PDB file of C-alpha atoms in Angstrom:
ATOM      1  CA  ARG A  24      -6.151  -1.353  20.031  1.00 59.00           C
ATOM      2  CA  ILE A  25      -5.347   1.633  17.831  1.00 59.00           C
ATOM      3  CA  LYS A  26      -5.663   5.140  19.218  1.00 66.00           C
ATOM      4  CA  ILE A  27      -5.981   8.327  17.183  1.00 70.00           C
ATOM      5  CA  LYS A  28      -2.597  10.021  17.119  1.00 79.00           C
ATOM      6  CA  ASP A  29      -1.029  12.880  15.207  1.00 88.00           C
ATOM      7  CA  PRO A  30       0.197  11.911  11.716  1.00 92.00           C
ATOM      8  CA  TYR A  31       3.685  12.712  10.463  1.00 93.00           C
ATOM      9  CA  ARG A  32       5.286  11.976   7.139  1.00 97.00           C
ATOM     10  CA  LEU A  33       7.931   9.236   7.137  1.00 97.00           C
ATOM     11  CA  PHE A  34       8.588   9.121   3.397  1.00 98.00           C
ATOM     12  CA  LEU A  35       7.869  11.271   0.339  1.00 98.00           C
ATOM     13  CA  SER A  36       9.096   9.982  -3.011  1.00 98.00           C
ATOM     14  CA  ASN A  37       9.667  13.482  -4.414  1.00 96.00           C
ATOM     15  CA  GLU A  38      12.130  14.216  -1.578  1.00 97.00           C
ATOM     16  CA  ASP A  39      13.416  10.782  -0.521  1.00 97.00           C
ATOM     17  CA  GLY A  40      13.627   9.198  -3.969  1.00 96.00           C
ATOM     18  CA  PHE A  41      11.603   6.578  -5.759  1.00 97.00           C
ATOM     19  CA  SER A  42      12.928   3.544  -3.882  1.00 97.00           C
ATOM     20  CA  LEU A  43      10.976   0.791  -2.152  1.00 97.00           C
ATOM     21  CA  ARG A  44      14.053  -0.048  -0.089  1.00 96.00           C
ATOM     22  CA  GLU A  45      14.387   3.565   1.133  1.00 97.00           C
ATOM     23  CA  MET A  46      10.685   3.684   2.027  1.00 97.00           C
ATOM     24  CA  VAL A  47      11.015   0.505   4.102  1.00 96.00           C
ATOM     25  CA  VAL A  48      14.144   1.884   5.838  1.00 96.00           C
ATOM     26  CA  LYS A  49      12.324   5.154   6.668  1.00 95.00           C
ATOM     27  CA  SER A  50       9.418   3.186   8.134  1.00 94.00           C
ATOM     28  CA  TYR A  51      11.631   1.284  10.579  1.00 92.00           C
ATOM     29  CA  SER A  52       9.972   0.847  14.003  1.00 90.00           C
ATOM     30  CA  HIS A  53       6.873   2.816  12.946  1.00 92.00           C
ATOM     31  CA  TYR A  54       3.462   1.199  12.900  1.00 92.00           C
ATOM     32  CA  PRO A  55       0.706   1.528  12.025  1.00 94.00           C
ATOM     33  CA  THR A  56       1.327   3.448   8.795  1.00 96.00           C
ATOM     34  CA  VAL A  57      -0.710   4.799   5.911  1.00 98.00           C
ATOM     35  CA  LEU A  58       0.591   4.396   2.362  1.00 98.00           C
ATOM     36  CA  ILE A  59      -0.821   6.976  -0.060  1.00 98.00           C
ATOM     37  CA  LEU A  60      -0.186   6.945  -3.802  1.00 98.00           C
ATOM     38  CA  GLN A  61      -1.121   9.345  -6.544  1.00 98.00           C
ATOM     39  CA  SER A  62      -1.070   8.048 -10.099  1.00 96.00           C
ATOM     40  CA  THR A  63      -0.099  10.183 -13.083  1.00 95.00           C
ATOM     41  CA  ASN A  64      -3.828  10.036 -13.978  1.00 93.00           C
ATOM     42  CA  GLY A  65      -4.664  11.805 -10.691  1.00 94.00           C
ATOM     43  CA  GLU A  66      -6.142   8.830  -8.848  1.00 95.00           C
ATOM     44  CA  ILE A  67      -5.329   8.777  -5.104  1.00 97.00           C
ATOM     45  CA  PHE A  68      -5.419   5.454  -3.261  1.00 98.00           C
ATOM     46  CA  GLY A  69      -3.482   3.404  -0.749  1.00 98.00           C
ATOM     47  CA  ALA A  70      -3.427   1.136   2.276  1.00 98.00           C
ATOM     48  CA  PHE A  71      -3.490   1.168   6.062  1.00 97.00           C
ATOM     49  CA  VAL A  72      -0.703  -1.144   7.295  1.00 97.00           C
ATOM     50  CA  THR A  73      -0.896  -2.358  10.900  1.00 94.00           C
ATOM     51  CA  GLU A  74       2.573  -3.834  11.432  1.00 93.00           C
ATOM     52  CA  GLU A  75       6.178  -2.756  10.981  1.00 92.00           C
ATOM     53  CA  TRP A  76       7.324  -2.969   7.357  1.00 93.00           C
ATOM     54  CA  LYS A  77       9.660  -5.878   6.523  1.00 91.00           C
ATOM     55  CA  GLN A  78      11.414  -6.443   3.215  1.00 91.00           C
ATOM     56  CA  ASP A  79      11.878 -10.190   3.586  1.00 92.00           C
ATOM     57  CA  ASN A  80       9.363 -11.643   1.112  1.00 90.00           C
ATOM     58  CA  GLN A  81       7.203 -12.925   4.003  1.00 92.00           C
ATOM     59  CA  ILE A  82       3.512 -12.169   4.471  1.00 91.00           C
ATOM     60  CA  PHE A  83       2.711  -9.900   7.418  1.00 92.00           C
ATOM     61  CA  GLY A  84      -0.130  -7.687   8.606  1.00 92.00           C
ATOM     62  CA  THR A  85      -3.413  -8.207  10.411  1.00 94.00           C
ATOM     63  CA  ALA A  86      -7.128  -8.268   9.711  1.00 94.00           C
ATOM     64  CA  GLU A  87      -7.239  -4.580  10.742  1.00 95.00           C
ATOM     65  CA  MET A  88      -5.531  -3.602   7.465  1.00 96.00           C
ATOM     66  CA  PHE A  89      -7.489  -2.116   4.577  1.00 98.00           C
ATOM     67  CA  LEU A  90      -7.140  -0.697   1.074  1.00 98.00           C
ATOM     68  CA  PHE A  91      -8.783   2.593   0.137  1.00 98.00           C
ATOM     69  CA  ILE A  92      -9.526   5.024  -2.658  1.00 98.00           C
ATOM     70  CA  LEU A  93      -9.568   8.751  -1.883  1.00 98.00           C
ATOM     71  CA  TYR A  94     -10.061  10.111  -5.414  1.00 96.00           C
ATOM     72  CA  PRO A  95     -12.067  10.041  -7.645  1.00 93.00           C
ATOM     73  CA  SER A  96     -14.628   7.945  -5.696  1.00 93.00           C
ATOM     74  CA  PRO A  97     -13.766   7.460  -1.999  1.00 97.00           C
ATOM     75  CA  ASP A  98     -14.159   3.914  -0.723  1.00 98.00           C
ATOM     76  CA  VAL A  99     -12.663   1.529   1.872  1.00 98.00           C
ATOM     77  CA  PHE A 100     -12.006  -2.207   1.482  1.00 97.00           C
ATOM     78  CA  LYS A 101     -11.503  -3.998   4.795  1.00 97.00           C
ATOM     79  CA  ALA A 102      -9.582  -7.253   5.073  1.00 95.00           C
ATOM     80  CA  LYS A 103     -11.617 -10.433   4.795  1.00 93.00           C
ATOM     81  CA  PRO A 104      -9.551 -12.937   6.827  1.00 89.00           C
ATOM     82  CA  GLN A 105     -12.144 -15.649   6.274  1.00 89.00           C
ATOM     83  CA  LEU A 106     -11.354 -15.462   2.531  1.00 84.00           C
ATOM     84  CA  ASN A 107      -7.584 -14.880   2.524  1.00 87.00           C
ATOM     85  CA  GLN A 108      -4.858 -13.730   4.955  1.00 89.00           C
ATOM     86  CA  GLN A 109      -2.198 -12.585   2.472  1.00 91.00           C
ATOM     87  CA  TYR A 110      -2.279  -9.024   3.795  1.00 94.00           C
ATOM     88  CA  ILE A 111       1.073  -7.589   2.621  1.00 95.00           C
ATOM     89  CA  LYS A 112       4.398  -8.860   1.306  1.00 95.00           C
ATOM     90  CA  VAL A 113       7.512  -6.815   0.488  1.00 95.00           C
ATOM     91  CA  SER A 114      10.417  -8.287  -1.473  1.00 95.00           C
ATOM     92  CA  GLU A 115      13.549  -6.720  -2.990  1.00 94.00           C
ATOM     93  CA  THR A 116      11.655  -6.192  -6.259  1.00 95.00           C
ATOM     94  CA  GLU A 117       8.010  -5.610  -5.375  1.00 96.00           C
ATOM     95  CA  LEU A 118       5.386  -4.594  -2.830  1.00 97.00           C
ATOM     96  CA  GLN A 119       2.149  -6.603  -2.879  1.00 96.00           C
ATOM     97  CA  ILE A 120      -0.900  -5.846  -0.760  1.00 97.00           C
ATOM     98  CA  GLY A 121      -3.682  -8.413  -0.913  1.00 95.00           C
ATOM     99  CA  GLU A 122      -3.596 -11.570  -2.977  1.00 91.00           C
ATOM    100  CA  GLY A 123      -5.685 -14.574  -3.824  1.00 80.00           C
ATOM    101  CA  LYS A 124      -7.285 -16.286  -6.773  1.00 77.00           C
ATOM    102  CA  PHE A 125      -8.530 -12.981  -8.202  1.00 82.00           C
ATOM    103  CA  GLY A 126      -5.197 -11.120  -8.215  1.00 92.00           C
ATOM    104  CA  VAL A 127      -3.102  -8.626  -6.251  1.00 95.00           C
ATOM    105  CA  GLY A 128      -4.980  -5.709  -4.674  1.00 96.00           C
ATOM    106  CA  LEU A 129      -2.062  -3.273  -4.979  1.00 97.00           C
ATOM    107  CA  SER A 130       1.395  -3.904  -6.409  1.00 97.00           C
ATOM    108  CA  LEU A 131       4.358  -1.521  -6.795  1.00 97.00           C
ATOM    109  CA  ASP A 132       7.761  -2.124  -8.333  1.00 98.00           C
ATOM    110  CA  ASP A 133      11.005  -1.542  -6.410  1.00 97.00           C
ATOM    111  CA  GLU A 134      11.493   1.885  -8.029  1.00 97.00           C
ATOM    112  CA  LEU A 135       7.992   3.017  -6.979  1.00 97.00           C
ATOM    113  CA  TRP A 136       7.345   4.085 -10.574  1.00 96.00           C
ATOM    114  CA  LYS A 137       4.909   1.493 -11.865  1.00 96.00           C
ATOM    115  CA  GLY A 138       2.216  -0.647 -10.376  1.00 96.00           C
ATOM    116  CA  TYR A 139      -1.046  -2.415 -10.935  1.00 94.00           C
ATOM    117  CA  SER A 140      -4.226  -3.159  -9.035  1.00 95.00           C
ATOM    118  CA  GLU A 141      -6.585  -6.106  -9.394  1.00 93.00           C
ATOM    119  CA  SER A 142      -9.485  -7.499  -7.419  1.00 93.00           C
ATOM    120  CA  SER A 143      -8.058  -9.403  -4.437  1.00 94.00           C
ATOM    121  CA  ALA A 144      -9.606 -12.043  -2.215  1.00 93.00           C
ATOM    122  CA  THR A 145      -7.869 -10.532   0.827  1.00 95.00           C
ATOM    123  CA  TYR A 146      -9.713  -7.200   0.645  1.00 95.00           C
ATOM    124  CA  ASP A 147     -12.605  -8.104  -1.696  1.00 93.00           C
ATOM    125  CA  ASN A 148     -11.740  -4.919  -3.590  1.00 95.00           C
ATOM    126  CA  PRO A 149     -12.220  -3.900  -7.195  1.00 94.00           C
ATOM    127  CA  PRO A 150      -9.136  -2.541  -8.990  1.00 94.00           C
ATOM    128  CA  LEU A 151      -8.138   0.708  -7.254  1.00 95.00           C
ATOM    129  CA  VAL A 152      -7.329   2.443 -10.568  1.00 94.00           C
ATOM    130  CA  PHE A 153      -9.155   2.745 -13.875  1.00 85.00           C
ATOM    131  CA  SER A 154      -7.567   1.229 -16.942  1.00 73.00           C
ATOM    132  CA  ASN A 155      -8.435  -0.499 -20.170  1.00 62.00           C
ATOM    133  CA  GLY A 156      -5.833  -3.168 -19.455  1.00 59.00           C
ATOM    134  CA  GLU A 157      -6.452  -6.456 -17.698  1.00 59.00           C
ATOM    135  CA  HIS A 158      -4.107  -5.632 -14.810  1.00 59.00           C
ATOM    136  CA  HIS A 159      -5.209  -2.020 -14.336  1.00 89.00           C
ATOM    137  CA  THR A 160      -1.660  -0.704 -14.534  1.00 93.00           C
ATOM    138  CA  PHE A 161      -0.632   2.774 -13.435  1.00 95.00           C
ATOM    139  CA  GLU A 162       2.396   5.048 -13.255  1.00 95.00           C
ATOM    140  CA  VAL A 163       3.184   6.723  -9.945  1.00 97.00           C
ATOM    141  CA  LYS A 164       3.372  10.477  -9.504  1.00 97.00           C
ATOM    142  CA  THR A 165       3.909  10.490  -5.719  1.00 98.00           C
ATOM    143  CA  VAL A 166       4.261   7.978  -2.888  1.00 98.00           C
ATOM    144  CA  GLU A 167       3.808   9.020   0.737  1.00 98.00           C
ATOM    145  CA  LEU A 168       4.117   6.960   3.895  1.00 98.00           C
ATOM    146  CA  TRP A 169       2.695   8.386   7.101  1.00 97.00           C
ATOM    147  CA  GLY A 170       3.226   7.291  10.694  1.00 95.00           C
ATOM    148  CA  PHE A 171       1.619   8.454  13.931  1.00 90.00           C
ATOM    149  CA  VAL A 172       2.942  10.032  17.138  1.00 81.00           C
TER     150      VAL A 172
END
């Protein structure tokens, strides 16, 4: 279903501002997309999103979605639809990717400044960032959203 295409950047927080709303607007009519985050601790992680972004507090996405870590230890966490189908949800105040009885796989606030990562049933992932805290919180250095041509 998905063909390899050339990537191009739709959104870069350092140029477009730290705004979830602006990122969703810039993603309009583009899918699939790749969300890449870098924390202030240097960790690089993100998600592959298969459908057009919607900021309506409704769950969307497909079983082809996944979470990933690029640095420090690369890994991929594919969706487990038999466990949970809460792939992604975007509201006015928060982005959540993966949910379930364990927690939210990746969450970002509406200013794209702070987030947290927990083990999620949807992706059967460990927290994507290292932290001493229960929620594995992080501060964002950069957010990128890439589309394909």
